[in-house]
PDB file of C-alpha atoms in Angstrom:
ATOM      1  CA  UNK A  21      47.433 119.481  73.243  1.00  0.00           C
ATOM      2  CA  UNK A  22      49.475 120.533  76.268  1.00  0.00           C
ATOM      3  CA  UNK A  23      46.488 120.671  78.351  1.00  0.00           C
ATOM      4  CA  UNK A  24      44.824 117.703  77.216  1.00  0.00           C
ATOM      5  CA  UNK A  25      47.514 115.309  77.561  1.00  0.00           C
ATOM      6  CA  UNK A  26      47.916 115.491  80.952  1.00  0.00           C
ATOM      7  CA  UNK A  27      44.151 115.235  81.529  1.00  0.00           C
ATOM      8  CA  UNK A  28      44.271 111.708  79.829  1.00  0.00           C
ATOM      9  CA  UNK A  29      46.881 110.393  81.473  1.00  0.00           C
ATOM     10  CA  UNK A  30      45.028 111.028  84.886  1.00  0.00           C
ATOM     11  CA  UNK A  31      41.757 110.070  83.518  1.00  0.00           C
ATOM     12  CA  UNK A  32      41.126 106.412  85.430  1.00  0.00           C
ATOM     13  CA  UNK A  33      38.807 105.186  82.858  1.00  0.00           C
ATOM     14  CA  UNK A  34      41.205 105.857  79.890  1.00  0.00           C
ATOM     15  CA  UNK A  35      43.993 104.516  81.497  1.00  0.00           C
ATOM     16  CA  UNK A  36      41.972 101.302  81.783  1.00  0.00           C
ATOM     17  CA  UNK A  37      40.789 101.459  78.437  1.00  0.00           C
ATOM     18  CA  UNK A  38      44.467 101.743  77.054  1.00  0.00           C
ATOM     19  CA  UNK A  39      45.561  98.691  79.288  1.00  0.00           C
ATOM     20  CA  UNK A  40      42.775  96.495  77.862  1.00  0.00           C
ATOM     21  CA  UNK A  41      43.590  97.978  73.994  1.00  0.00           C
ATOM     22  CA  UNK A  42      47.327  97.201  74.424  1.00  0.00           C
ATOM     23  CA  UNK A  43      46.728  93.820  74.783  1.00  0.00           C
ATOM     24  CA  UNK A  44      45.226  93.218  71.621  1.00  0.00           C
ATOM     25  CA  UNK A  45      47.938  95.235  69.859  1.00  0.00           C
ATOM     26  CA  UNK A  46      50.762  93.142  68.050  1.00  0.00           C
ATOM     27  CA  UNK A  47      52.664  95.462  66.590  1.00  0.00           C
ATOM     28  CA  UNK A  48      52.629  99.002  65.341  1.00  0.00           C
ATOM     29  CA  UNK A  49      54.305 101.424  62.916  1.00  0.00           C
ATOM     30  CA  UNK A  50      54.038 104.792  61.449  1.00  0.00           C
ATOM     31  CA  UNK A  51      53.839 105.865  57.673  1.00  0.00           C
ATOM     32  CA  UNK A  52      53.201 109.249  55.933  1.00  0.00           C
ATOM     33  CA  UNK A  53      51.417 108.557  53.014  1.00  0.00           C
ATOM     34  CA  UNK A  54      50.200 110.665  49.838  1.00  0.00           C
ATOM     35  CA  UNK A  55      47.210 110.326  47.856  1.00  0.00           C
ATOM     36  CA  UNK A  56      47.077 109.237  44.412  1.00  0.00           C
ATOM     37  CA  UNK A  57      46.373 111.802  42.031  1.00  0.00           C
ATOM     38  CA  UNK A  58      44.057 109.857  40.110  1.00  0.00           C
ATOM     39  CA  UNK A  59      42.162 108.617  43.195  1.00  0.00           C
ATOM     40  CA  UNK A  60      41.620 112.138  44.851  1.00  0.00           C
ATOM     41  CA  UNK A  61      41.473 113.360  48.216  1.00  0.00           C
ATOM     42  CA  UNK A  62      39.048 111.433  50.470  1.00  0.00           C
ATOM     43  CA  UNK A  63      35.662 112.835  50.806  1.00  0.00           C
ATOM     44  CA  UNK A  64      33.430 112.242  54.009  1.00  0.00           C
ATOM     45  CA  UNK A  65      30.514 109.688  52.886  1.00  0.00           C
ATOM     46  CA  UNK A  66      27.126 108.673  54.149  1.00  0.00           C
ATOM     47  CA  UNK A  67      25.780 105.035  53.928  1.00  0.00           C
ATOM     48  CA  UNK A  68      29.130 103.543  54.387  1.00  0.00           C
ATOM     49  CA  UNK A  69      29.127 101.206  57.412  1.00  0.00           C
ATOM     50  CA  UNK A  70      32.082  98.898  56.345  1.00  0.00           C
ATOM     51  CA  UNK A  71      35.679 100.197  55.489  1.00  0.00           C
ATOM     52  CA  UNK A  72      38.008  97.913  54.267  1.00  0.00           C
ATOM     53  CA  UNK A  73      41.607  98.953  54.183  1.00  0.00           C
ATOM     54  CA  UNK A  74      43.718  96.645  51.872  1.00  0.00           C
ATOM     55  CA  UNK A  75      47.882  96.715  52.227  1.00  0.00           C
ATOM     56  CA  UNK A  76      50.238  95.860  49.202  1.00  0.00           C
ATOM     57  CA  UNK A  77      53.797  95.853  49.409  1.00  0.00           C
ATOM     58  CA  UNK A  78      55.462  96.380  46.047  1.00  0.00           C
ATOM     59  CA  UNK A  79      58.483  95.408  44.735  1.00  0.00           C
ATOM     60  CA  UNK A  80      61.120  98.162  44.897  1.00  0.00           C
ATOM     61  CA  UNK A  81      60.920 100.286  41.668  1.00  0.00           C
ATOM     62  CA  UNK A  82      57.306  99.328  40.839  1.00  0.00           C
ATOM     63  CA  UNK A  83      55.268 102.305  42.462  1.00  0.00           C
ATOM     64  CA  UNK A  84      54.932 104.205  39.090  1.00  0.00           C
ATOM     65  CA  UNK A  85      53.692 100.885  36.891  1.00  0.00           C
ATOM     66  CA  UNK A  86      51.465 100.411  39.737  1.00  0.00           C
ATOM     67  CA  UNK A  87      49.912 103.704  39.837  1.00  0.00           C
ATOM     68  CA  UNK A  88      49.804 103.789  35.732  1.00  0.00           C
ATOM     69  CA  UNK A  89      47.747 100.359  36.226  1.00  0.00           C
ATOM     70  CA  UNK A  90      45.350 101.901  38.755  1.00  0.00           C
ATOM     71  CA  UNK A  91      45.035 105.052  37.202  1.00  0.00           C
ATOM     72  CA  UNK A  92      43.038 102.774  34.629  1.00  0.00           C
ATOM     73  CA  UNK A  93      41.575 100.545  36.616  1.00  0.00           C
ATOM     74  CA  UNK A  94      39.918 102.402  39.393  1.00  0.00           C
ATOM     75  CA  UNK A  95      36.840 102.991  36.756  1.00  0.00           C
ATOM     76  CA  UNK A  96      36.322  99.440  37.539  1.00  0.00           C
ATOM     77  CA  UNK A  97      35.562  99.921  41.054  1.00  0.00           C
ATOM     78  CA  UNK A  98      33.276 102.693  41.455  1.00  0.00           C
ATOM     79  CA  UNK A  99      29.961 100.901  40.955  1.00  0.00           C
ATOM     80  CA  UNK A 100      28.765 102.444  44.388  1.00  0.00           C
ATOM     81  CA  UNK A 101      31.417 104.970  44.688  1.00  0.00           C
ATOM     82  CA  UNK A 102      33.011 102.693  46.856  1.00  0.00           C
ATOM     83  CA  UNK A 103      36.723 103.914  46.379  1.00  0.00           C
ATOM     84  CA  UNK A 104      37.457 106.184  49.294  1.00  0.00           C
ATOM     85  CA  UNK A 105      41.458 106.771  49.032  1.00  0.00           C
ATOM     86  CA  UNK A 106      44.477 105.236  47.503  1.00  0.00           C
ATOM     87  CA  UNK A 107      47.954 106.149  49.123  1.00  0.00           C
ATOM     88  CA  UNK A 108      51.383 105.339  48.791  1.00  0.00           C
ATOM     89  CA  UNK A 109      54.006 105.671  51.374  1.00  0.00           C
ATOM     90  CA  UNK A 110      56.596 108.263  51.679  1.00  0.00           C
ATOM     91  CA  UNK A 111      58.232 107.986  55.251  1.00  0.00           C
ATOM     92  CA  UNK A 112      58.050 104.539  56.813  1.00  0.00           C
ATOM     93  CA  UNK A 113      57.741 100.916  54.865  1.00  0.00           C
ATOM     94  CA  UNK A 114      58.646 102.155  51.486  1.00  0.00           C
ATOM     95  CA  UNK A 115      56.863 100.688  48.428  1.00  0.00           C
ATOM     96  CA  UNK A 116      53.680 100.455  50.237  1.00  0.00           C
ATOM     97  CA  UNK A 117      50.369 101.242  48.927  1.00  0.00           C
ATOM     98  CA  UNK A 118      46.837 101.358  50.659  1.00  0.00           C
ATOM     99  CA  UNK A 119      43.519 101.344  49.186  1.00  0.00           C
ATOM    100  CA  UNK A 120      40.409 102.218  51.462  1.00  0.00           C
ATOM    101  CA  UNK A 121      37.251 101.229  50.183  1.00  0.00           C
ATOM    102  CA  UNK A 122      33.883 102.146  51.955  1.00  0.00           C
ATOM    103  CA  UNK A 123      30.700  99.799  51.736  1.00  0.00           C
ATOM    104  CA  UNK A 124      26.912  99.919  52.801  1.00  0.00           C
ATOM    105  CA  UNK A 125      27.242  96.245  54.139  1.00  0.00           C
ATOM    106  CA  UNK A 126      29.148  93.298  53.995  1.00  0.00           C
ATOM    107  CA  UNK A 127      26.474  91.730  51.485  1.00  0.00           C
ATOM    108  CA  UNK A 128      27.119  95.011  49.112  1.00  0.00           C
ATOM    109  CA  UNK A 129      30.886  94.439  49.430  1.00  0.00           C
ATOM    110  CA  UNK A 130      30.392  90.887  48.130  1.00  0.00           C
ATOM    111  CA  UNK A 131      28.312  91.956  45.204  1.00  0.00           C
ATOM    112  CA  UNK A 132      30.561  94.917  44.153  1.00  0.00           C
ATOM    113  CA  UNK A 133      33.532  92.718  44.089  1.00  0.00           C
ATOM    114  CA  UNK A 134      31.954  89.986  42.035  1.00  0.00           C
ATOM    115  CA  UNK A 135      30.456  92.688  39.683  1.00  0.00           C
ATOM    116  CA  UNK A 136      34.059  93.848  39.074  1.00  0.00           C
ATOM    117  CA  UNK A 137      34.912  90.348  37.502  1.00  0.00           C
ATOM    118  CA  UNK A 138      32.126  90.722  35.024  1.00  0.00           C
ATOM    119  CA  UNK A 139      33.439  93.996  33.431  1.00  0.00           C
ATOM    120  CA  UNK A 140      36.075  93.462  30.808  1.00  0.00           C
ATOM    121  CA  UNK A 141      39.558  94.805  31.481  1.00  0.00           C
ATOM    122  CA  UNK A 142      39.385  94.379  35.209  1.00  0.00           C
ATOM    123  CA  UNK A 143      41.038  90.966  34.707  1.00  0.00           C
ATOM    124  CA  UNK A 144      43.849  92.791  32.992  1.00  0.00           C
ATOM    125  CA  UNK A 145      44.527  95.340  35.862  1.00  0.00           C
ATOM    126  CA  UNK A 146      44.637  92.575  38.482  1.00  0.00           C
ATOM    127  CA  UNK A 147      46.874  90.348  35.961  1.00  0.00           C
ATOM    128  CA  UNK A 148      49.284  93.492  35.685  1.00  0.00           C
ATOM    129  CA  UNK A 149      49.565  94.550  39.224  1.00  0.00           C
ATOM    130  CA  UNK A 150      49.844  91.025  41.149  1.00  0.00           C
ATOM    131  CA  UNK A 151      53.440  90.638  39.896  1.00  0.00           C
ATOM    132  CA  UNK A 152      54.099  93.896  41.382  1.00  0.00           C
ATOM    133  CA  UNK A 153      53.516  92.889  44.621  1.00  0.00           C
ATOM    134  CA  UNK A 154      56.283  91.345  46.995  1.00  0.00           C
TER     135      UNK A 154
END
């Protein structure tokens, strides 16, 4: 790392890229997260071309309830093994939850999300967790 950073800063192509990239950034923050135990550790996947990161900001004191509901609800979202990972913040923005989903295409994402609503019980999970969000 000590050798790499000076090389990156000296590289004109990298410097030009960073300047262009910075025009697209509006804000940035860091978090340290842990995975929900019921979700498991993310594993390398094949066939996933679209990844979706959904972030939820919870009301203080509701993380355990959120986790309890999602530990039951995750089964409704395993049609294509699309659940990549579920995380909660430990450092940074507290009461923040991230769900990472992987899909083969945007069309497949649409189909899977629509199929979830056809499964008895999924609506109950959504109904119970929605009030926990800010």
